[in-house]
Short mmCIF file of C-alpha atoms in Angstrom, two decimals:
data_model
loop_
_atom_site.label_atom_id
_atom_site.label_comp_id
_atom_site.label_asym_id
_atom_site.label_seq_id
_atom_site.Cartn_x
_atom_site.Cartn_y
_atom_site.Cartn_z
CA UNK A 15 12.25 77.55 -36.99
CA UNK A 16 13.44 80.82 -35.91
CA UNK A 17 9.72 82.28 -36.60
CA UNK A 18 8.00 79.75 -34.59
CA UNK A 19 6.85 81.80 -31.45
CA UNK A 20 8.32 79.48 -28.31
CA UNK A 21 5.33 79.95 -25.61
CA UNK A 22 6.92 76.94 -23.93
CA UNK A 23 9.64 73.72 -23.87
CA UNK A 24 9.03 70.60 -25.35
CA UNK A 25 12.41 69.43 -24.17
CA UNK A 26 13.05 67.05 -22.16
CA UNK A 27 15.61 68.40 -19.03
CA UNK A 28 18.25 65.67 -18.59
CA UNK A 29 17.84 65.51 -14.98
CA UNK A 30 15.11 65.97 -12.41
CA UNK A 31 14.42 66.89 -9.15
CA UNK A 32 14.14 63.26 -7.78
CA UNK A 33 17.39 62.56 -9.17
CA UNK A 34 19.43 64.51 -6.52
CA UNK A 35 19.49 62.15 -3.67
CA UNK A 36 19.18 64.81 -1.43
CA UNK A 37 15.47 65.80 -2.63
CA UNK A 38 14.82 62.62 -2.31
CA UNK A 39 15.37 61.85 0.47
CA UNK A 40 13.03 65.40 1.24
CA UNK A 41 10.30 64.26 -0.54
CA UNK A 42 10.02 60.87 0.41
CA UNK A 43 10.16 62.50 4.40
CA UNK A 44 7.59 64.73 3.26
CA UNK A 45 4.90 62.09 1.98
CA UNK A 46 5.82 60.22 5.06
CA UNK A 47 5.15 63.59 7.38
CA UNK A 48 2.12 64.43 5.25
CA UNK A 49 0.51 60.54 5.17
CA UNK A 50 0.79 60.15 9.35
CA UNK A 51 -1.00 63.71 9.42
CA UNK A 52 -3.35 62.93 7.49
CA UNK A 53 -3.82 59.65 9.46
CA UNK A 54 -3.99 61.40 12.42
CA UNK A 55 -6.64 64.07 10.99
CA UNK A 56 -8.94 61.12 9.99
CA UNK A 57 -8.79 59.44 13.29
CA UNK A 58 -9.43 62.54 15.25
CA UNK A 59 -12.62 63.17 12.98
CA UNK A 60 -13.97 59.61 14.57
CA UNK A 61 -12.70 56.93 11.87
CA UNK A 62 -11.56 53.54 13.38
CA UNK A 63 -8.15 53.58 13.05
CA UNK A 64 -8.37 50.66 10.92
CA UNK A 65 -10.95 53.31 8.44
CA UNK A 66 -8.29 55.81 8.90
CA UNK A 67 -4.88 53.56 7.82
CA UNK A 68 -7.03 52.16 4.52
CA UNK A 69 -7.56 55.50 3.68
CA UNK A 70 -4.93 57.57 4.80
CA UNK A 71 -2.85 55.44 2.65
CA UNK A 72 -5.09 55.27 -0.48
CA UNK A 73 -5.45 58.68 -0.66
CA UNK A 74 -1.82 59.57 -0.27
CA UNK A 75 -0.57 56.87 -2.45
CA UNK A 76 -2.49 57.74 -5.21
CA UNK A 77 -1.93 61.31 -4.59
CA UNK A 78 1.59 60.86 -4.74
CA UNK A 79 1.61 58.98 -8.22
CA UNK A 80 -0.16 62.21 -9.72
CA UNK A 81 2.62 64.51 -8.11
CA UNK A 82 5.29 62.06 -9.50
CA UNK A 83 3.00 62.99 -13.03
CA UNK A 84 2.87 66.68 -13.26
CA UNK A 85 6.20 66.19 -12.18
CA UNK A 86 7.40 64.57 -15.22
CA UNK A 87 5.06 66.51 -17.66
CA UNK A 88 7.01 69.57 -16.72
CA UNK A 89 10.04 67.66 -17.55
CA UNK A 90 9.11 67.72 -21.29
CA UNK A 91 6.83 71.13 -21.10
CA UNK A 92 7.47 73.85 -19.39
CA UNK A 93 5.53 76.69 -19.79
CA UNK A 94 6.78 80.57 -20.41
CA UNK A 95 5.72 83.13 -17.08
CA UNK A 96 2.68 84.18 -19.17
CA UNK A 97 1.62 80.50 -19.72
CA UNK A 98 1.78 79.90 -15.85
CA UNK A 99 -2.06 79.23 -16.22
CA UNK A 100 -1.87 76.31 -18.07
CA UNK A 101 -0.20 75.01 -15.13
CA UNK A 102 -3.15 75.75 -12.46
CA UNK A 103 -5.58 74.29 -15.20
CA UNK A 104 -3.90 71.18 -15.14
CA UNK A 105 -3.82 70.79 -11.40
CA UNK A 106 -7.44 71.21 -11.55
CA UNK A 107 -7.73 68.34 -14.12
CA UNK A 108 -5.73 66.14 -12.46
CA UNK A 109 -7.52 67.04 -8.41
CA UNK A 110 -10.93 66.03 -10.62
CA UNK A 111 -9.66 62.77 -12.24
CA UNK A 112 -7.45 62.38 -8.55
CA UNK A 113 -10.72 62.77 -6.54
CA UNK A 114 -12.90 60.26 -9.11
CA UNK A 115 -10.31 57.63 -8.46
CA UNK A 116 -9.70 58.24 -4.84
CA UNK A 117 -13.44 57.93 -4.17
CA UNK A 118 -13.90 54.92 -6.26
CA UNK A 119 -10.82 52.85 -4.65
CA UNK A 120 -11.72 53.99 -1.03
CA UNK A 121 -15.02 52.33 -1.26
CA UNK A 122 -14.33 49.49 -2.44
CA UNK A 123 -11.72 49.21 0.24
CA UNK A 124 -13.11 50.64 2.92
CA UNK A 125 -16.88 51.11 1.98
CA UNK A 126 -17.42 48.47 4.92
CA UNK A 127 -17.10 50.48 7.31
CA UNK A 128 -20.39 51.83 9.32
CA UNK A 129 -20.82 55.58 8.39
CA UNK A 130 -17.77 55.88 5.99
CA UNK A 131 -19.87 56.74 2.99
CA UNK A 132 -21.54 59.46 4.40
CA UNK A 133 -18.01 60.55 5.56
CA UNK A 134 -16.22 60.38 2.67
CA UNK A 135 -19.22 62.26 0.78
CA UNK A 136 -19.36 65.10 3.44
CA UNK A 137 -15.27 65.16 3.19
CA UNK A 138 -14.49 65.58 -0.29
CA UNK A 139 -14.35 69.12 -1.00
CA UNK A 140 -11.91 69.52 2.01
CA UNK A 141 -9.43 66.46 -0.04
CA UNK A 142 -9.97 68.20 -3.74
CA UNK A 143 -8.52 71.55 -1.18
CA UNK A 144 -5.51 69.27 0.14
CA UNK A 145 -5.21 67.44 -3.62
CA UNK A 146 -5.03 70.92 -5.08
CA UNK A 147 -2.54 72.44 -2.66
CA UNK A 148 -0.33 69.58 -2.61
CA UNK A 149 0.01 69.29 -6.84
CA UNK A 150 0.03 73.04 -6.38
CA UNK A 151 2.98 73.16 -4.47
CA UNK A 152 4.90 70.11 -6.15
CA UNK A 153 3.96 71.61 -9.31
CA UNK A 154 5.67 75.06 -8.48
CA UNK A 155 9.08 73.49 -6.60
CA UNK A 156 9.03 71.28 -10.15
CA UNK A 157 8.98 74.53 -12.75
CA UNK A 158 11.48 76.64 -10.17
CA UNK A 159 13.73 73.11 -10.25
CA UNK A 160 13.54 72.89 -14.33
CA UNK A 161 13.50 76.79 -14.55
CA UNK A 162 16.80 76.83 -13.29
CA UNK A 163 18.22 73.67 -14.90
CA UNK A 164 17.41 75.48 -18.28
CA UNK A 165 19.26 78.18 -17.07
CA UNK A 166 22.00 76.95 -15.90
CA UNK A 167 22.35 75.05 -18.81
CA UNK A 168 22.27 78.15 -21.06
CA UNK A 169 24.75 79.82 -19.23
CA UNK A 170 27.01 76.60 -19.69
CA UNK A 171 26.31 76.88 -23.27
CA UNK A 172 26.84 80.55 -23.88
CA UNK A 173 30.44 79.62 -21.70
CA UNK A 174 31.18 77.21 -24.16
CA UNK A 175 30.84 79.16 -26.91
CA UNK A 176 32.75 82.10 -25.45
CA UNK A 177 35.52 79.35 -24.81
CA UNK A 178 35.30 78.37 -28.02
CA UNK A 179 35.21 81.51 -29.82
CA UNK A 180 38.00 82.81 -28.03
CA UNK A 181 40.62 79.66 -28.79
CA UNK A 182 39.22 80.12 -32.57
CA UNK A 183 41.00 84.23 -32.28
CA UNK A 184 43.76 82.91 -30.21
CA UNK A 185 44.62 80.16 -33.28
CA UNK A 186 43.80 82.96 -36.00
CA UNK A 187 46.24 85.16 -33.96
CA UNK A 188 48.75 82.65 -33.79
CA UNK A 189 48.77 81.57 -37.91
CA UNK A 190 48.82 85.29 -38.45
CA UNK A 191 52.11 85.23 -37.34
CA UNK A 192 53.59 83.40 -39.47
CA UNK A 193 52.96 85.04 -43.12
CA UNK A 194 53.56 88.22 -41.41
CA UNK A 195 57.32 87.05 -40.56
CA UNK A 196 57.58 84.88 -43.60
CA UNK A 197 57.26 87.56 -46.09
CA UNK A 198 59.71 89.78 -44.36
CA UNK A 199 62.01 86.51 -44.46
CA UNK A 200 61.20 85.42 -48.02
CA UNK A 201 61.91 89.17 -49.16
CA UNK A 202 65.16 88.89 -47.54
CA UNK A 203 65.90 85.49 -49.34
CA UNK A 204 65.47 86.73 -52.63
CA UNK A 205 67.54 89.87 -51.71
CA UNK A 206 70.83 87.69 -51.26
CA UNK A 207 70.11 85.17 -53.90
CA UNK A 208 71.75 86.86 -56.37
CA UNK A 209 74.95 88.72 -54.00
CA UNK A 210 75.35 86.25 -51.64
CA UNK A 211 73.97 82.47 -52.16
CA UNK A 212 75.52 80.97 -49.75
CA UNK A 213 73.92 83.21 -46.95
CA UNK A 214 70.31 82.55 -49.18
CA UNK A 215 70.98 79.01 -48.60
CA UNK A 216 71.76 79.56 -45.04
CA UNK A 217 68.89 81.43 -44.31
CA UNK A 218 66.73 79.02 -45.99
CA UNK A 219 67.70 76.18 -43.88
CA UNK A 220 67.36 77.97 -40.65
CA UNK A 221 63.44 79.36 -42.21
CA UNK A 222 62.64 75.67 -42.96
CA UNK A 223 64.00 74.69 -38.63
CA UNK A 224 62.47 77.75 -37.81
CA UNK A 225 58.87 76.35 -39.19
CA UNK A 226 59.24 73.34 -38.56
CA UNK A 227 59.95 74.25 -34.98
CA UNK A 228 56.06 76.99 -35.14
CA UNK A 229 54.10 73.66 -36.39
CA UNK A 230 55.31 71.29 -33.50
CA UNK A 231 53.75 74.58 -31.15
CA UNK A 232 50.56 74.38 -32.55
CA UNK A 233 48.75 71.95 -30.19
CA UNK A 234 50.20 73.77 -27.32
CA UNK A 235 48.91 76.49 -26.28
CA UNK A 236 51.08 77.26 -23.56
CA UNK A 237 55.06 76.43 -23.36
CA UNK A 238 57.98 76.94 -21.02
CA UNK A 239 59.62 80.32 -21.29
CA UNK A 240 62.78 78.24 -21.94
CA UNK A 241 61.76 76.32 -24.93
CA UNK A 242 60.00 79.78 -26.18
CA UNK A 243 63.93 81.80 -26.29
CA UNK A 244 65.29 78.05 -28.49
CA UNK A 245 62.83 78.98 -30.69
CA UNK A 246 63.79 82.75 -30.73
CA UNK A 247 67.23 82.07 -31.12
CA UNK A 248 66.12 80.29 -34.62
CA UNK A 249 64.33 83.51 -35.27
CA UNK A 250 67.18 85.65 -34.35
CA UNK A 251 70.04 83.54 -36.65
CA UNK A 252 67.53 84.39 -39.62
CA UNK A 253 67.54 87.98 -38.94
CA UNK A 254 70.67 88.34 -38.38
CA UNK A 255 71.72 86.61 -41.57
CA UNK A 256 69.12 88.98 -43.22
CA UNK A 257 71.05 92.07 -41.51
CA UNK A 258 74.36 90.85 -40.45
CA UNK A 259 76.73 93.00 -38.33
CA UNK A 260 73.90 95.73 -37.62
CA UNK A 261 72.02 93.73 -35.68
CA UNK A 262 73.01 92.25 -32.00
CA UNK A 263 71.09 91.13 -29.03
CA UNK A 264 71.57 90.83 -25.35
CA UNK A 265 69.24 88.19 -22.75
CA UNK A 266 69.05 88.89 -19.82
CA UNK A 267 67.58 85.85 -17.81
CA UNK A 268 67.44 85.07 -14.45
CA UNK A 269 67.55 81.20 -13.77
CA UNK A 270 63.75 81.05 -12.22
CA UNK A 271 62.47 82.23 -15.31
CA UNK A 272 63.02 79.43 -17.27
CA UNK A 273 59.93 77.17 -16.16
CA UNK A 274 57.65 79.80 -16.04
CA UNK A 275 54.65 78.66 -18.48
CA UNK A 276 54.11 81.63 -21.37
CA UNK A 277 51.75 81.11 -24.38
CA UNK A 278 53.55 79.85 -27.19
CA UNK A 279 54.86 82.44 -30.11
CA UNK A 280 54.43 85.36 -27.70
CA UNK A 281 57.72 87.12 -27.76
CA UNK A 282 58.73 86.50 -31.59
CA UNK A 283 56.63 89.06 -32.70
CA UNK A 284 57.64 91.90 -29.94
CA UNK A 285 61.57 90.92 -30.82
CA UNK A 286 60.26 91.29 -34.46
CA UNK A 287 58.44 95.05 -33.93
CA UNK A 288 62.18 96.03 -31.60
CA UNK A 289 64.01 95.01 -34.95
CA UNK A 290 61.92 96.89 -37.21
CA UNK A 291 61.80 100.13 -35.42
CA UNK A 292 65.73 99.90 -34.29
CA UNK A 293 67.52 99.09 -37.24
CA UNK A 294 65.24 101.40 -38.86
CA UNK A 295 67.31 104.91 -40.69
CA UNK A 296 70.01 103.39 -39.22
CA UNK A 297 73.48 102.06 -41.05
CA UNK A 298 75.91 101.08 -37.76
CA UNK A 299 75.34 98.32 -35.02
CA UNK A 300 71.85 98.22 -33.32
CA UNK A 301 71.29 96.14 -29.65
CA UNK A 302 68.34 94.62 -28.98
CA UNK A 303 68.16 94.06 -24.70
CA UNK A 304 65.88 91.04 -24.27
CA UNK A 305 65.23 90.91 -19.78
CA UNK A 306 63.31 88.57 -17.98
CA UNK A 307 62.59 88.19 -14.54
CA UNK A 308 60.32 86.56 -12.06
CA UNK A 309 58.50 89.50 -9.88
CA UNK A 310 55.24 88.95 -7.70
CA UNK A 311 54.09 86.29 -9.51
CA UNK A 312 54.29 87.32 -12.90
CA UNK A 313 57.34 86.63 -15.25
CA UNK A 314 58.20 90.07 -16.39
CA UNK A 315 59.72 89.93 -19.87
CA UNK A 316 60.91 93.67 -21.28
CA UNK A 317 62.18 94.11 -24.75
CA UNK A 318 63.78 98.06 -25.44
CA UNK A 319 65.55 98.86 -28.78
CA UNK A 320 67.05 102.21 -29.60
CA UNK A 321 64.85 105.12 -30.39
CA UNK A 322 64.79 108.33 -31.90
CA UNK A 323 61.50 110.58 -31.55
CA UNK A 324 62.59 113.10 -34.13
CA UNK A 325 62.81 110.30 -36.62
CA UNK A 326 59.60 109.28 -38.96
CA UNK A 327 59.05 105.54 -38.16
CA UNK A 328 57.69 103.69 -41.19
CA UNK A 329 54.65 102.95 -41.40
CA UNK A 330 52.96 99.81 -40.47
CA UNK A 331 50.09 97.56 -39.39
CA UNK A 332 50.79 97.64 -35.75
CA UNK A 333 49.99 93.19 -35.66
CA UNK A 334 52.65 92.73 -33.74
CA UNK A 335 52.68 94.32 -30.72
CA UNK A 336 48.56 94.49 -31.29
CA UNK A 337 48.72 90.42 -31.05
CA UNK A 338 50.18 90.37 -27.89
CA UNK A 339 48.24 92.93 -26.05
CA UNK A 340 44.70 90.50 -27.38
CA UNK A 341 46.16 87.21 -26.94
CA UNK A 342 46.66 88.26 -23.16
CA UNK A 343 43.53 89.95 -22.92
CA UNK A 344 42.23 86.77 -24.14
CA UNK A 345 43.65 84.32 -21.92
CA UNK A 346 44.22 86.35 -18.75
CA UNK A 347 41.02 88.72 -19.02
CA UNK A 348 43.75 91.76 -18.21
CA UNK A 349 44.12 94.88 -20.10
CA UNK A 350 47.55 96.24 -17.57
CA UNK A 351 49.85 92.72 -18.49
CA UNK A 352 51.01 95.17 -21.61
CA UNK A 353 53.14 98.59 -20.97
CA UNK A 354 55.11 100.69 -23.60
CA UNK A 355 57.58 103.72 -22.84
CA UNK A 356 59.55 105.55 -24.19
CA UNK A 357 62.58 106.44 -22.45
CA UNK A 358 64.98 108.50 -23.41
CA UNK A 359 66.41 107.22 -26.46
CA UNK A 360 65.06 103.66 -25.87
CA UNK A 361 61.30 102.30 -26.64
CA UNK A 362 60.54 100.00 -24.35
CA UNK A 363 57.96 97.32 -24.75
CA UNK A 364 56.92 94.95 -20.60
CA UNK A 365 54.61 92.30 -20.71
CA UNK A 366 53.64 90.50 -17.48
CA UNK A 367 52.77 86.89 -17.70
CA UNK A 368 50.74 85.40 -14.30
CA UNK A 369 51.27 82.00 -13.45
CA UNK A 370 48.82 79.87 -14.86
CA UNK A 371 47.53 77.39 -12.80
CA UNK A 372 45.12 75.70 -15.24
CA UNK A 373 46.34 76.28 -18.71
CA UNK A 374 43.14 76.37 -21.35
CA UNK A 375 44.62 73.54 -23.94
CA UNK A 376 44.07 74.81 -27.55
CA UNK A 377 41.37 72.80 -29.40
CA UNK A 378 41.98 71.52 -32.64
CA UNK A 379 42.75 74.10 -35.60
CA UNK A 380 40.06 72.18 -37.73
CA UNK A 381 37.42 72.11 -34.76
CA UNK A 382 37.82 75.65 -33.92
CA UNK A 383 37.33 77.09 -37.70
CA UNK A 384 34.96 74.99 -38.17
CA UNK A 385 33.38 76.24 -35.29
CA UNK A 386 34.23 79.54 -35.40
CA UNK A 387 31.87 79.89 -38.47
CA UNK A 388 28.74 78.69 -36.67
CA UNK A 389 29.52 81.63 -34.35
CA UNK A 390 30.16 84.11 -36.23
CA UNK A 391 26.69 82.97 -38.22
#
């Protein structure tokens, strides 16, 4: 198919000009303008005016059933800019059959009339002029009106599938983050199995709530910050069961911030990167500062954990803090709602969140994989 050269459409638009009721009401004004001139012409050129109404109307009437013509041909075939001349070839078809039938039907109707033949012999070059500047004309407005139809809806398509490849990363982003926790979590598991089963047991129970509590997120692309910290606060009773007195955390929330919309599973993983890098060559108590605040529009959440620059970090894939900076992007079109410092002896991760006004709802997971491979092919 893809080999075929495409020198025109054969598809049909789904709409066309005459079904705006605006250019209707134009074009119907216009045949109305353009049959009392041409009434007017033929009476000033000596027809009766009885001559002049028969024919006046004949001629415009059947004129106007081959504009209504080339004006649904070019709803199924419209030609590429270097194929423009099929369209003036087809004018001149149609002005030859248009002037064969508009002869024929004028004198049977109004071949009565003394003198008309020789009129309406003498006057038909000047109507195959008129016939061919009117289809001319109706022709052009048609292929400008389906020109941009097409590419309007081409742009609508290529939106679509920009939409729709971006909620199929967003999802892949957001089940990324769960084996990337889990084996962390699973690791820990099997560390206190053996010294301390009870805490394995424990931690197990709050892993299974804490799942349970990513799957009921998944058709949601967008949550209140509140519910997002009850589901960090399962995150945080696993870790600190996996690290016990080492680890502590401080919130710091200010009461506005707790309706303030935030894509789901968004600050799990920055809470996860503090935890890694702060407990990190450490063996006494760590504090991780979780703050949130409500500032020009944008809920301002900043997570800092201790930090020492003349310490190796270990090594790692960077998903984390990675996932956040391109699910933003991704939603908000931003590249400043993601800052890191380092301060001091603190590393200091601020992400701004604008307030949505029209969330985008994540598709189904099935629908966007699915689709997500006829992209990406």
């Amino acid at each position: 198919m893809s080999n075929i050269p495409c020198s025109s459409l054969i598809i049909p638009m789904a709409s066309s000009p005459l079904s705006q009721t605006r250019f209707k009401i134009i074009f119907g004004i216009s045949w109305i303008l353009a049959l009392t001139e041409f009434f007017m012409v033929l009476k000033w050129l000596g027809l009766s005016w009885q001559a002049a109404i028969i024919d006046s109307s004949i001629s415009m009437i059947s004129l106007l059933v081959f504009s209504l013509l080339i004006m649904n041909t070019l709803r199924f075939y419209t030609p590429r800019r270097e194929r423009y001349v099929n369209i003036l070839t087809w004018c001149l078809f149609l002005m030859g059959v248009w002037l064969a039938i508009d002869h024929w039907l004028l004198l049977v109707s109004a071949g009565h009339f003394d003198g008309y033949h020789q009129f309406l012999k003498n006057s038909m070059p000047v109507r195959g002029s008129i016939a061919l500047l009117i289809l001319g004309c109706v022709s052009l407005i048609s292929v400008v009106w389906f020109n941009s139809e097409e590419q309007k809806q081409m742009e609508q398509r290529k939106t679509d599938a920009q939409k729709l490849s971006k909620e199929a990363e967003l999802f892949k982003l957001r089940q990324q983050l769960q084996p990337h926790f889990l084996f962390n979590s699973l690791n820990s598991i099997n560390a206190l199995i053996g010294i301390k089963p009870d805490e394995a047991r424990t931690m197990v129970q709050q892993l299974s709530d804490f799942l349970r509590g990513t799957m009921r997120r998944e058709e949601n692309q967008f949550i209140k910050f509140a519910d997002e910290l009850e589901y960090l606060k399962l995150y945080l009773d696993i870790e600190k069961v996996r690290f016990g007195y080492r680890l502590k955390t401080e919130m710091d929330i200010s009461d506005d911030s707790g309706s303030w919309r935030i894509p789901a599973m968004l600050i799990q993983p920055l809470m996860e990167n503090a935890i890694k890098f702060g407990l990190y060559g450490t063996t006494g108590e760590v504090t991780i500062l979780l703050r949130a605040r409500v500032i020009d529009k944008h809920l301002v959440v900043t997570v800092m954990n201790p930090y020492d620059a003349d310490m190796q970090m270990p090594q790692g894939t960077g998903f984390g803090l990675n996932s956040v900076k391109r699910r933003l992007y991704l939603l908000f079109a931003r590249n400043d709602l993601v800052e890191v410092n380092k301060e001091k002896n603190s590393f200091v991760v601020v992400i701004r969140i604008p307030a949505i006004e029209d969330p985008v709802t994540s598709t189904n997971p099935a629908t966007i994989l699915a689709s997500t491979k006829n992209i990406e092919t």
